[in-house]
Short mmCIF file of C-alpha atoms in Angstrom, two decimals:
data_model
loop_
_atom_site.label_atom_id
_atom_site.label_comp_id
_atom_site.label_asym_id
_atom_site.label_seq_id
_atom_site.Cartn_x
_atom_site.Cartn_y
_atom_site.Cartn_z
CA MET A 1 108.43 5.10 13.23
CA SER A 2 111.10 6.50 15.51
CA ALA A 3 111.21 8.98 18.33
CA HIS A 4 113.98 10.69 20.26
CA VAL A 5 113.52 11.14 23.98
CA ASN A 6 115.48 13.90 25.66
CA LEU A 7 116.09 13.74 29.47
CA LYS A 8 117.86 16.40 31.46
CA CYS A 9 120.66 15.09 33.70
CA SER A 10 122.96 16.81 36.21
CA GLY A 11 126.15 15.06 36.88
CA THR A 12 125.40 11.53 37.06
CA THR A 13 121.76 12.02 37.99
CA CYS A 14 118.98 12.64 35.47
CA GLU A 15 115.86 14.62 36.30
CA ASN A 16 112.59 12.79 35.78
CA PRO A 17 113.92 9.60 34.21
CA ARG A 18 110.44 8.84 32.90
CA LYS A 19 108.88 10.40 29.80
CA VAL A 20 105.34 10.05 28.37
CA LEU A 21 105.02 10.52 24.67
CA GLY A 22 101.63 11.81 23.43
CA ASN A 23 99.78 12.25 20.15
CA LEU A 24 100.98 8.96 18.87
CA LYS A 25 98.97 6.88 16.44
CA GLY A 26 97.16 3.90 17.84
CA PHE A 27 98.38 0.42 17.17
CA SER A 28 101.58 1.79 15.57
CA LEU A 29 105.22 0.74 15.99
CA TYR A 30 107.64 3.28 17.30
CA VAL A 31 111.47 3.00 17.67
CA LEU A 32 112.66 4.66 20.85
CA GLU A 33 116.31 5.71 21.31
CA ALA A 34 117.72 7.26 24.50
CA ASN A 35 121.02 9.23 24.74
CA ARG A 36 122.94 8.68 27.99
CA THR A 37 125.17 11.70 27.86
CA ARG A 38 125.27 15.06 26.35
CA THR A 39 127.90 17.64 26.91
CA VAL A 40 128.76 20.88 25.46
CA LYS A 41 130.84 19.00 23.07
CA GLY A 42 127.92 17.01 21.73
CA VAL A 43 125.91 13.85 22.15
CA GLY A 44 127.55 10.86 23.52
CA PRO A 45 127.01 7.33 22.41
CA THR A 46 123.42 6.03 22.25
CA ASN A 47 121.99 2.98 23.88
CA GLU A 48 120.24 0.36 21.82
CA SER A 49 116.92 1.39 20.24
CA VAL A 50 113.64 -0.01 21.52
CA VAL A 51 110.66 -0.85 19.28
CA VAL A 52 107.34 -0.18 20.96
CA ARG A 53 103.70 -0.54 19.56
CA THR A 54 101.03 1.74 20.85
CA HIS A 55 97.83 0.21 22.15
CA GLY A 56 95.01 -0.54 19.52
CA GLU A 57 91.29 0.49 19.39
CA VAL A 58 88.25 0.17 17.16
CA PRO A 59 88.69 1.45 13.64
CA GLY A 60 88.68 5.20 13.50
CA ALA A 61 86.69 5.54 10.23
CA SER A 62 83.90 3.85 8.32
CA PRO A 63 84.48 2.12 5.04
CA GLY A 64 84.96 4.47 2.14
CA PRO A 65 81.95 5.92 0.31
CA LEU A 66 79.06 3.48 0.51
CA ILE A 67 77.15 3.30 -2.76
CA ALA A 68 73.80 1.54 -3.21
CA TYR A 69 71.25 1.41 -5.99
CA ASN A 70 68.41 -0.85 -7.09
CA THR A 71 68.95 -3.31 -9.86
CA SER A 72 65.32 -4.42 -10.11
CA THR A 73 62.03 -4.22 -8.27
CA SER A 74 63.35 -6.82 -5.80
CA SER A 75 67.11 -6.33 -5.58
CA ILE A 76 69.65 -3.74 -4.39
CA TYR A 77 73.37 -3.62 -5.10
CA ALA A 78 75.78 -2.10 -2.53
CA SER A 79 79.54 -1.46 -2.62
CA TRP A 80 82.12 0.30 -0.42
CA LYS A 81 85.83 1.07 -0.15
CA GLU A 82 88.14 -0.33 2.46
CA ILE A 83 89.07 1.77 5.47
CA VAL A 84 92.29 3.72 5.06
CA ALA A 85 95.09 1.89 6.89
CA GLU A 86 95.89 4.71 9.28
CA LYS A 87 92.36 4.36 10.69
CA TRP A 88 92.52 0.65 11.29
CA HIS A 89 93.69 1.02 14.90
CA GLY A 90 94.09 -2.67 15.14
CA ILE A 91 94.10 -5.76 13.07
CA MET A 92 91.23 -5.46 10.56
CA GLN A 93 89.10 -8.57 10.49
CA GLY A 94 86.22 -7.74 8.10
CA TYR A 95 83.04 -5.81 7.48
CA LYS A 96 79.58 -5.97 8.94
CA LEU A 97 76.46 -5.04 6.97
CA PHE A 98 73.09 -4.24 8.57
CA PHE A 99 70.01 -4.22 6.31
CA TYR A 100 66.78 -2.51 7.45
CA GLU A 101 63.32 -2.08 5.94
CA PHE A 102 61.34 1.07 6.49
CA THR A 103 57.86 0.33 7.79
CA LYS A 104 55.08 2.50 9.13
CA ASP A 105 56.25 1.56 12.61
CA GLY A 106 59.86 2.48 11.92
CA LEU A 107 62.94 0.53 10.91
CA ARG A 108 62.72 -3.22 10.94
CA THR A 109 65.88 -5.33 10.80
CA LYS A 110 65.72 -7.48 7.76
CA GLU A 111 69.18 -8.98 7.51
CA ASN A 112 72.71 -8.79 9.00
CA ARG A 113 75.79 -9.95 7.15
CA THR A 114 79.52 -10.26 7.88
CA TYR A 115 82.12 -10.21 5.14
CA GLN A 116 85.86 -10.75 4.97
CA LEU A 117 88.14 -7.86 4.19
CA SER A 118 88.34 -8.93 0.60
CA VAL A 119 84.62 -8.49 0.01
CA LEU A 120 83.69 -4.93 -0.90
CA GLU A 121 80.24 -5.43 -2.53
CA THR A 122 77.02 -7.36 -2.12
CA THR A 123 73.49 -7.72 -3.48
CA PHE A 124 70.24 -8.00 -1.56
CA THR A 125 67.47 -9.96 -3.31
CA GLU A 126 63.90 -11.04 -2.79
CA LEU A 127 62.97 -7.57 -1.65
CA LYS A 128 59.67 -5.78 -1.84
CA THR A 129 58.90 -3.64 -4.84
CA TYR A 130 59.48 0.08 -4.47
CA THR A 131 60.29 -0.26 -0.79
CA LYS A 132 62.71 1.92 1.09
CA TYR A 133 65.65 0.20 2.76
CA ARG A 134 68.63 1.37 4.87
CA ILE A 135 72.08 -0.18 4.52
CA GLU A 136 74.80 0.30 7.11
CA VAL A 137 78.38 -0.98 6.75
CA LEU A 138 81.27 -0.84 9.24
CA GLY A 139 84.68 -2.30 9.60
CA PHE A 140 85.72 -4.18 12.67
CA ASN A 141 89.11 -5.16 14.10
CA ASN A 142 90.29 -7.12 17.07
CA PHE A 143 89.17 -4.31 19.34
CA GLY A 144 85.64 -3.97 18.05
CA ASP A 145 83.36 -2.27 15.53
CA GLY A 146 84.22 1.01 13.99
CA PRO A 147 81.81 3.73 12.93
CA ALA A 148 79.26 2.83 10.22
CA ALA A 149 78.50 4.41 6.89
CA ALA A 150 74.81 4.44 5.91
CA VAL A 151 72.73 4.94 2.81
CA GLU A 152 68.99 4.70 2.04
CA VAL A 153 67.70 3.32 -1.21
CA ARG A 154 64.48 2.02 -2.74
CA THR A 155 63.90 -0.95 -4.92
CA ALA A 156 62.76 -0.09 -8.42
CA GLU A 157 59.17 0.92 -9.20
CA GLY A 158 56.68 -1.66 -10.35
CA ILE A 159 53.02 -1.58 -11.20
CA PRO A 160 50.43 -1.27 -8.43
CA SER A 161 49.35 -4.62 -7.07
CA GLU A 162 45.91 -3.38 -6.04
CA ALA A 163 43.30 -1.09 -7.51
CA PRO A 164 42.22 2.20 -5.98
CA SER A 165 39.94 1.66 -2.99
CA ASN A 166 36.36 2.75 -2.23
CA PHE A 167 35.45 3.13 -5.89
CA THR A 168 31.88 4.40 -6.26
CA ALA A 169 29.81 6.10 -8.94
CA ASN A 170 26.65 8.16 -8.55
CA ASN A 171 24.38 10.03 -10.89
CA LYS A 172 24.27 13.80 -10.69
CA SER A 173 21.47 14.10 -13.25
CA SER A 174 19.83 12.10 -16.01
CA THR A 175 22.90 12.59 -18.22
CA ILE A 176 25.82 12.89 -15.75
CA LEU A 177 27.72 10.32 -13.69
CA ARG A 178 30.44 11.15 -11.16
CA ALA A 179 32.97 8.55 -10.02
CA THR A 180 35.14 8.85 -6.89
CA TRP A 181 37.79 6.66 -5.28
CA LYS A 182 40.56 6.58 -2.68
CA PRO A 183 44.26 6.06 -3.46
CA VAL A 184 45.79 2.62 -3.82
CA PRO A 185 46.85 1.46 -0.32
CA GLU A 186 50.40 2.65 0.27
CA CYS A 187 51.62 -0.88 0.72
CA CYS A 188 50.52 -1.80 -2.76
CA GLN A 189 51.40 1.26 -4.80
CA PHE A 190 54.89 -0.04 -5.70
CA GLY A 191 55.88 3.26 -7.20
CA ILE A 192 54.87 6.84 -7.67
CA ILE A 193 51.23 6.95 -8.77
CA LEU A 194 51.23 9.20 -11.81
CA GLY A 195 47.47 9.10 -12.38
CA TYR A 196 44.36 7.05 -12.91
CA HIS A 197 42.52 5.63 -15.90
CA VAL A 198 38.74 5.84 -15.52
CA THR A 199 36.74 3.90 -18.10
CA LEU A 200 33.02 4.08 -18.79
CA THR A 201 31.32 1.44 -20.95
CA ASP A 202 27.76 1.35 -22.22
CA SER A 203 26.20 -1.79 -20.75
CA SER A 204 24.20 -2.33 -23.93
CA ASN A 205 27.14 -1.76 -26.28
CA SER A 206 30.54 -2.89 -25.07
CA SER A 207 32.27 -1.11 -27.94
CA ALA A 208 30.96 2.25 -26.72
CA THR A 209 33.75 3.13 -24.28
CA ILE A 210 35.12 6.38 -22.89
CA THR A 211 38.44 6.45 -21.01
CA LYS A 212 39.78 9.44 -19.14
CA THR A 213 43.22 9.91 -17.58
CA VAL A 214 43.15 12.04 -14.45
CA THR A 215 45.35 12.85 -11.49
CA GLU A 216 42.46 13.68 -9.17
CA LEU A 217 40.48 11.19 -7.15
CA TYR A 218 37.31 11.75 -9.14
CA SER A 219 36.03 11.98 -12.69
CA ARG A 220 32.83 13.18 -14.36
CA PHE A 221 31.07 11.85 -17.46
CA THR A 222 28.48 14.00 -19.24
CA ASN A 223 26.05 13.77 -22.17
CA LEU A 224 25.10 10.20 -21.29
CA LYS A 225 21.90 8.35 -22.04
CA LYS A 226 19.05 9.01 -19.67
CA TYR A 227 18.26 6.34 -17.07
CA HIS A 228 20.86 4.03 -18.54
CA VAL A 229 23.19 1.60 -16.80
CA TYR A 230 26.92 2.03 -17.37
CA GLN A 231 29.88 -0.09 -16.31
CA LEU A 232 32.81 1.85 -14.84
CA SER A 233 36.32 0.87 -13.80
CA VAL A 234 39.39 2.63 -12.46
CA ASP A 235 43.08 1.68 -12.27
CA ALA A 236 46.25 3.41 -11.12
CA PHE A 237 49.50 3.58 -13.05
CA THR A 238 53.16 4.28 -12.37
CA SER A 239 56.03 4.86 -14.75
CA LYS A 240 56.30 1.09 -15.06
CA GLY A 241 52.73 0.36 -16.08
CA ILE A 242 49.08 -0.05 -15.12
CA GLY A 243 47.81 -1.86 -12.07
CA PRO A 244 44.60 -3.90 -11.71
CA ASN A 245 41.24 -2.17 -12.00
CA VAL A 246 38.15 -2.27 -9.87
CA PRO A 247 34.69 -2.24 -11.51
CA THR A 248 31.36 -0.82 -10.50
CA SER A 249 28.12 0.09 -12.22
CA ALA A 250 25.80 3.05 -12.00
CA SER A 251 22.71 4.36 -13.71
CA THR A 252 22.00 7.89 -14.76
CA ASP A 253 18.98 9.43 -13.09
CA GLN A 254 15.42 9.17 -14.34
CA ASP A 255 13.89 11.90 -16.46
CA ILE A 256 10.59 12.55 -18.15
CA PRO A 257 9.88 10.33 -21.17
CA ASP A 258 11.11 11.57 -24.53
CA ALA A 259 8.22 10.00 -26.44
CA PRO A 260 4.49 9.37 -25.90
CA PRO A 261 2.94 5.91 -25.74
CA PRO A 262 2.59 4.71 -29.36
CA ASN A 263 -0.46 3.39 -31.22
CA PHE A 264 -2.98 5.34 -29.17
CA ARG A 265 -6.54 4.42 -30.19
CA GLY A 266 -9.95 4.06 -28.62
CA TYR A 267 -13.37 2.48 -29.08
CA ASN A 268 -16.68 2.75 -27.31
CA ILE A 269 -17.79 -0.35 -25.46
CA SER A 270 -21.09 0.96 -24.13
CA GLN A 271 -23.12 4.10 -23.80
CA THR A 272 -21.00 5.16 -20.83
CA GLU A 273 -17.57 3.66 -21.46
CA ILE A 274 -14.68 4.19 -23.81
CA GLN A 275 -11.85 1.71 -23.99
CA LEU A 276 -8.46 3.14 -24.84
CA PHE A 277 -5.38 1.26 -25.99
CA TRP A 278 -1.73 2.20 -26.34
CA GLY A 279 1.65 0.56 -26.44
CA PRO A 280 4.53 0.93 -23.99
CA VAL A 281 6.93 3.81 -24.47
CA PRO A 282 10.04 2.48 -26.26
CA GLN A 283 12.67 1.54 -23.71
CA ASP A 284 15.24 3.97 -25.06
CA LYS A 285 12.69 6.78 -24.78
CA ALA A 286 11.14 5.96 -21.40
CA ASN A 287 14.02 7.55 -19.43
CA GLY A 288 12.87 5.88 -16.23
CA ILE A 289 10.31 3.59 -14.67
CA ILE A 290 6.85 4.36 -16.05
CA THR A 291 4.71 4.78 -12.93
CA HIS A 292 1.39 5.52 -14.63
CA TYR A 293 -0.32 6.98 -17.67
CA ASN A 294 -2.48 10.07 -17.77
CA VAL A 295 -5.39 10.25 -20.22
CA SER A 296 -6.60 13.75 -20.98
CA TYR A 297 -9.80 14.43 -22.86
CA LYS A 298 -11.83 17.39 -23.93
CA LYS A 299 -15.58 17.15 -24.19
CA ALA A 300 -17.47 18.68 -27.10
CA GLN A 301 -18.24 21.60 -24.78
CA GLY A 302 -15.72 22.68 -22.19
CA ASN A 303 -12.53 21.07 -20.96
CA HIS A 304 -12.06 18.31 -18.48
CA TYR A 305 -9.00 16.32 -17.50
CA SER A 306 -9.00 13.05 -15.67
CA LYS A 307 -7.12 9.80 -15.20
CA TYR A 308 -10.34 7.84 -15.44
CA SER A 309 -12.01 6.27 -18.44
CA ARG A 310 -15.71 6.40 -17.51
CA PHE A 311 -17.73 9.09 -19.23
CA ASN A 312 -21.29 10.30 -19.59
CA ASN A 313 -23.36 8.42 -22.10
CA GLY A 314 -23.78 9.66 -25.61
CA SER A 315 -20.79 11.99 -25.37
CA THR A 316 -18.23 12.81 -28.01
CA PHE A 317 -14.72 13.37 -26.72
CA LYS A 318 -12.20 15.24 -28.79
CA GLY A 319 -8.54 15.82 -28.07
CA LEU A 320 -8.07 12.50 -26.31
CA ASP A 321 -4.39 11.95 -25.64
CA VAL A 322 -2.20 9.91 -23.34
CA LYS A 323 1.05 10.74 -21.56
CA ALA A 324 3.47 8.47 -19.72
CA PHE A 325 4.79 9.43 -16.29
CA THR A 326 8.00 8.74 -14.39
CA ILE A 327 8.83 10.09 -10.95
CA LYS A 328 10.25 13.14 -12.74
CA GLY A 329 7.00 14.08 -14.48
CA ASN A 330 5.01 13.52 -17.63
CA GLY A 331 6.35 13.09 -21.12
CA PRO A 332 4.92 14.47 -24.38
CA SER A 333 1.32 13.81 -25.39
CA SER A 334 0.29 11.35 -28.03
CA VAL A 335 -1.50 12.42 -31.21
CA ASP A 336 -5.06 13.50 -30.37
CA ILE A 337 -7.89 11.17 -31.25
CA THR A 338 -11.70 11.55 -31.11
CA VAL A 339 -13.95 8.85 -29.68
CA LYS A 340 -17.73 8.85 -29.24
CA THR A 341 -19.50 6.74 -26.65
CA GLU A 342 -22.11 4.29 -27.89
CA GLU A 343 -25.53 5.74 -28.74
CA GLU A 344 -28.37 5.17 -26.32
CA ALA A 345 -32.12 5.44 -26.56
CA PRO A 346 -33.37 8.90 -25.50
CA GLN A 347 -34.29 8.86 -21.85
CA VAL A 348 -36.96 11.59 -22.17
CA SER A 349 -39.85 11.67 -24.61
CA PRO A 350 -40.53 14.66 -26.88
CA ALA A 351 -42.40 17.41 -25.05
CA THR A 352 -45.84 19.00 -25.76
CA PHE A 353 -47.05 16.25 -28.02
CA GLU A 354 -50.54 16.95 -29.44
CA GLY A 355 -52.62 16.08 -32.40
CA ILE A 356 -55.66 17.46 -34.30
CA ASN A 357 -57.63 16.13 -37.19
CA SER A 358 -57.12 18.00 -40.39
CA SER A 359 -59.84 16.12 -42.30
CA SER A 360 -61.90 13.02 -42.00
CA THR A 361 -58.94 11.01 -43.29
CA SER A 362 -55.84 12.76 -41.87
CA ILE A 363 -54.28 13.77 -38.53
CA LEU A 364 -51.64 16.39 -37.94
CA ASN A 365 -49.36 15.77 -34.93
CA THR A 366 -46.67 18.10 -33.55
CA ALA A 367 -43.83 18.13 -31.04
CA ASP A 368 -41.84 21.06 -29.82
CA ASN A 369 -38.39 19.43 -30.05
CA THR A 370 -36.45 17.38 -32.52
CA THR A 371 -37.74 13.88 -33.00
CA TYR A 372 -37.22 11.47 -35.78
CA ASN A 373 -37.74 7.98 -36.97
CA ILE A 374 -37.04 6.13 -40.09
CA THR A 375 -39.68 8.09 -41.98
CA VAL A 376 -39.51 11.52 -40.40
CA PRO A 377 -36.48 13.75 -40.79
CA ILE A 378 -35.00 15.08 -37.55
CA THR A 379 -35.84 18.65 -38.61
CA ASN A 380 -39.57 17.95 -38.89
CA LEU A 381 -41.71 18.93 -35.92
CA THR A 382 -45.04 18.03 -37.57
CA LEU A 383 -46.38 14.99 -39.29
CA GLU A 384 -49.63 14.49 -41.19
CA LEU A 385 -51.03 11.00 -41.32
CA ASN A 386 -53.24 10.42 -44.35
CA ASN A 387 -55.56 7.73 -45.66
CA LEU A 388 -57.00 7.05 -42.27
CA ARG A 389 -60.47 5.83 -41.49
CA LYS A 390 -63.10 8.47 -41.19
CA TYR A 391 -64.35 9.40 -37.77
CA THR A 392 -62.03 6.91 -36.06
CA ASN A 393 -60.15 7.22 -32.76
CA TYR A 394 -56.40 6.88 -33.03
CA SER A 395 -53.97 6.56 -30.10
CA LEU A 396 -50.76 8.38 -30.87
CA GLU A 397 -47.40 8.57 -29.10
CA ILE A 398 -43.99 9.80 -30.21
CA LYS A 399 -40.49 8.61 -29.35
CA GLY A 400 -37.03 9.96 -29.88
CA VAL A 401 -34.82 7.56 -31.79
CA THR A 402 -31.09 7.25 -32.04
CA LYS A 403 -29.55 3.91 -32.79
CA PHE A 404 -31.99 2.79 -30.15
CA ILE A 405 -35.62 3.69 -29.54
CA GLY A 406 -36.16 6.10 -26.70
CA ALA A 407 -38.97 6.75 -24.24
CA ALA A 408 -42.46 7.42 -25.56
CA THR A 409 -44.78 10.28 -24.73
CA LYS A 410 -48.05 9.64 -22.95
CA PRO A 411 -50.50 8.44 -25.60
CA ILE A 412 -53.06 10.93 -26.93
CA ILE A 413 -56.37 10.08 -28.60
CA VAL A 414 -57.21 11.88 -31.84
CA THR A 415 -60.34 11.26 -33.84
CA THR A 416 -60.56 11.86 -37.56
CA ASP A 417 -63.29 14.29 -38.56
CA GLU A 418 -66.92 13.27 -39.33
CA ASP A 419 -67.97 12.78 -42.90
CA ILE A 420 -71.09 11.73 -44.73
CA PRO A 421 -71.93 8.07 -44.51
CA SER A 422 -70.14 6.20 -47.18
CA ARG A 423 -73.02 3.77 -47.72
CA PRO A 424 -76.87 4.08 -47.72
CA PRO A 425 -79.22 2.01 -45.59
CA LYS A 426 -79.39 -1.51 -46.93
CA ASP A 427 -82.23 -3.73 -48.07
CA ILE A 428 -84.94 -1.06 -48.50
CA LYS A 429 -88.38 -2.55 -48.81
CA LEU A 430 -91.55 -0.64 -49.87
CA GLN A 431 -95.10 -1.65 -49.29
CA ASN A 432 -98.27 0.42 -49.77
CA SER A 433 -100.20 0.63 -46.67
CA SER A 434 -103.15 2.66 -48.05
CA SER A 435 -104.16 4.58 -51.04
CA THR A 436 -102.10 7.50 -49.85
CA SER A 437 -99.26 5.95 -47.90
CA ILE A 438 -96.33 3.64 -48.38
CA SER A 439 -94.54 1.69 -45.68
CA VAL A 440 -90.76 1.83 -46.11
CA GLN A 441 -88.33 -0.50 -44.32
CA TRP A 442 -84.53 -0.75 -44.38
CA LYS A 443 -81.55 -2.13 -42.55
CA PRO A 444 -79.04 0.06 -40.61
CA ILE A 445 -75.96 1.42 -42.27
CA PRO A 446 -72.88 -0.63 -41.22
CA LYS A 447 -71.11 1.16 -38.37
CA ASP A 448 -67.78 1.44 -40.16
CA HIS A 449 -69.53 3.37 -42.92
CA ILE A 450 -71.52 5.86 -40.83
CA ASN A 451 -68.38 8.14 -40.60
CA GLY A 452 -69.80 10.21 -37.81
CA ILE A 453 -72.72 10.55 -35.44
CA LEU A 454 -75.85 9.40 -37.25
CA LEU A 455 -78.55 12.10 -36.79
CA GLY A 456 -81.30 10.41 -38.79
CA ILE A 457 -82.60 9.13 -42.14
CA LYS A 458 -83.97 11.40 -44.81
CA LEU A 459 -86.28 9.86 -47.39
CA PHE A 460 -86.70 11.65 -50.72
CA TYR A 461 -89.58 10.86 -53.03
CA ARG A 462 -91.32 12.40 -56.04
CA SER A 463 -93.92 11.53 -58.54
CA GLY A 464 -92.76 9.61 -61.45
CA THR A 465 -93.82 12.36 -63.82
CA LYS A 466 -92.93 15.30 -61.68
CA ARG A 467 -89.56 16.79 -61.05
CA GLN A 468 -90.52 18.28 -57.79
CA GLN A 469 -88.95 16.31 -54.99
CA HIS A 470 -90.34 15.83 -51.55
CA SER A 471 -88.59 14.54 -48.48
CA VAL A 472 -89.35 13.26 -45.09
CA GLN A 473 -86.88 13.00 -42.24
CA PHE A 474 -86.82 10.27 -39.72
CA PRO A 475 -85.05 10.77 -36.40
CA HIS A 476 -81.96 8.81 -35.44
CA GLU A 477 -84.09 6.21 -33.75
CA ALA A 478 -85.62 5.34 -37.12
CA GLY A 479 -82.26 4.89 -38.64
CA SER A 480 -82.30 1.27 -37.67
CA GLY A 481 -85.89 0.42 -38.66
CA GLY A 482 -88.33 2.05 -41.09
CA GLY A 483 -91.33 4.36 -41.36
CA VAL A 484 -94.56 5.14 -43.07
CA VAL A 485 -94.54 7.79 -45.73
CA ARG A 486 -97.77 9.35 -46.94
CA ILE A 487 -97.49 9.91 -50.60
CA HIS A 488 -99.49 12.46 -52.45
CA GLN A 489 -101.26 11.49 -55.59
CA HIS A 490 -99.00 10.78 -58.49
CA HIS A 491 -95.97 10.58 -56.24
CA PHE A 492 -94.63 7.20 -57.04
CA THR A 493 -90.83 7.46 -57.03
CA ALA A 494 -88.65 7.98 -53.88
CA GLU A 495 -85.04 8.50 -52.80
CA ARG A 496 -83.62 8.23 -49.32
CA THR A 497 -80.76 9.89 -47.66
CA VAL A 498 -79.13 9.58 -44.33
CA LEU A 499 -78.58 12.55 -42.05
#
C-alpha cells in the first residue's frame, strides 16, 4: 500500500512537519512518500519512499461459518472456514476449539483443542447419547485470540437406557386395572420420548397379552377377570427404538362369587342335627377370598334363616341352600334340597286314654289323638281287643310310635264283663240221708272258670218219671261244699246249676 503525505511549507520552513495518518489497516505495509517542494509550477522531486507496517492486534473476525452435526449417538463432526486475511491483524498461528457439555448445573468444559491453520475440521467422539454440546472456535495470532464462533448440537438419539420410574398398578374395580408411571429420568432418555408401551399379561396364560401404546403417563385395562392377578410392564420408546421395561403385578378387586358351592347335599345324623356337605366354589368363579358360607333353610311351616346347623328334632326342612361369601357379599344360591332330621320317640303319651269292656271277651280302648303301632293304623282312635279271658283284669297303656317307641300313658285297669261259669261244680256225690232227703256234695268250680262273682249254687232235681223240675238254691257259702236236699216222693233225678 502507498500513501502521499502533503505538508504545507512557507519559504524554506514547513508548517507542522509531522503528520498522523488514520484509518489504516492493522498489521499492514504502507509506502510513504514525501514531496519536498511544490510551486505553482508543480511538484518538485520526491525523496525516497518509506515502507512502514502498522501495528498488529488480535484477529478481527471469527473463523468462517462454523458447522457441526452429529454423526452417531456418540460423535459430532465440526468444520469451519479460515478467517479472511484482512481480519488477521497479525501473523495467524492457528485455531482453538472449546468443547462444552450442557448439564443441569450449566455448561461444563469437556475438552479444549488447538489446531494448526491447515486444520479446518474435527470430530468429537465418546460422547453421551442425545446430549447437547456447545462448540466454540476462534483464530489466534501473535497478538492473541480473536472472537469465537459458536454452535450448539446434540448427539444422535438412541433408545432409553432406563425404564419409566415409579411404575404402579391398582385395581379400580373387579374388572379394571389402572397403571401409572413417571417419565424416564432425563439423563437416561437419550432422545425424544414418543410414547410408552404398556403390556398386560394374564398370569395364568402367558399367551393372553394386551399391549397399548400411549403418550400419557397412565393406562387403563377393562373387562378383566375378577380377582385375578395380572403381570404388567411399561417401556418408553424414541424414534430409534424401545428402551428397557419395568414389571409389576396387580390383582383386580374382589367381587361376589359367580357360582354357588357345588354338590350341596345333606343327611340327618340325629334327631336334632343335620349334616350338610358342599364343595368349594371353583377358583375361576370365586372372585375373591371365600370368608364364609351361609346356609338358609325354610321349615315346613314358616321361614327361618340362620348360619347354624342345629335344628329342632323331628323337623323337615325344605328349601335348604348354601351361598358363598366374599367381602363384597354373597353369591348365588345352590339348588334347594330337603332334609329331615332323624325320627325320635314321641315325648308325650296319647291323651284321654280309657277303656271299657264290650263283652266278657273283648275290651274297647280309645285315645283322642293319633296313635299307632305295627297293628293299628295311625287314623284309628279305637281298638277292640277280642278273645280275652272272661271277667279278667287287664292293665292297658298306649304309646305313640315313630321309628322309635314313645312315652306311655298311665296304665288303666279294665275288666272283661261277667259271664256264666264255664264249668259246673266238680265231683258231685249223692247220698240218701233219710227216706225223704238226699245229701249232695261237690267240689268248687275252678276260679278261672267262674267268669264272674259267684252268687251261689242252684240244684235242680225231678222225679225220674215226672217232667216237672224242682230246684233248690244254695248261697255262695255253699258253693264250696254241699247241702242236704229233701226230695219228695218219686223225685229221684236231679240237676245242679251255679248262680
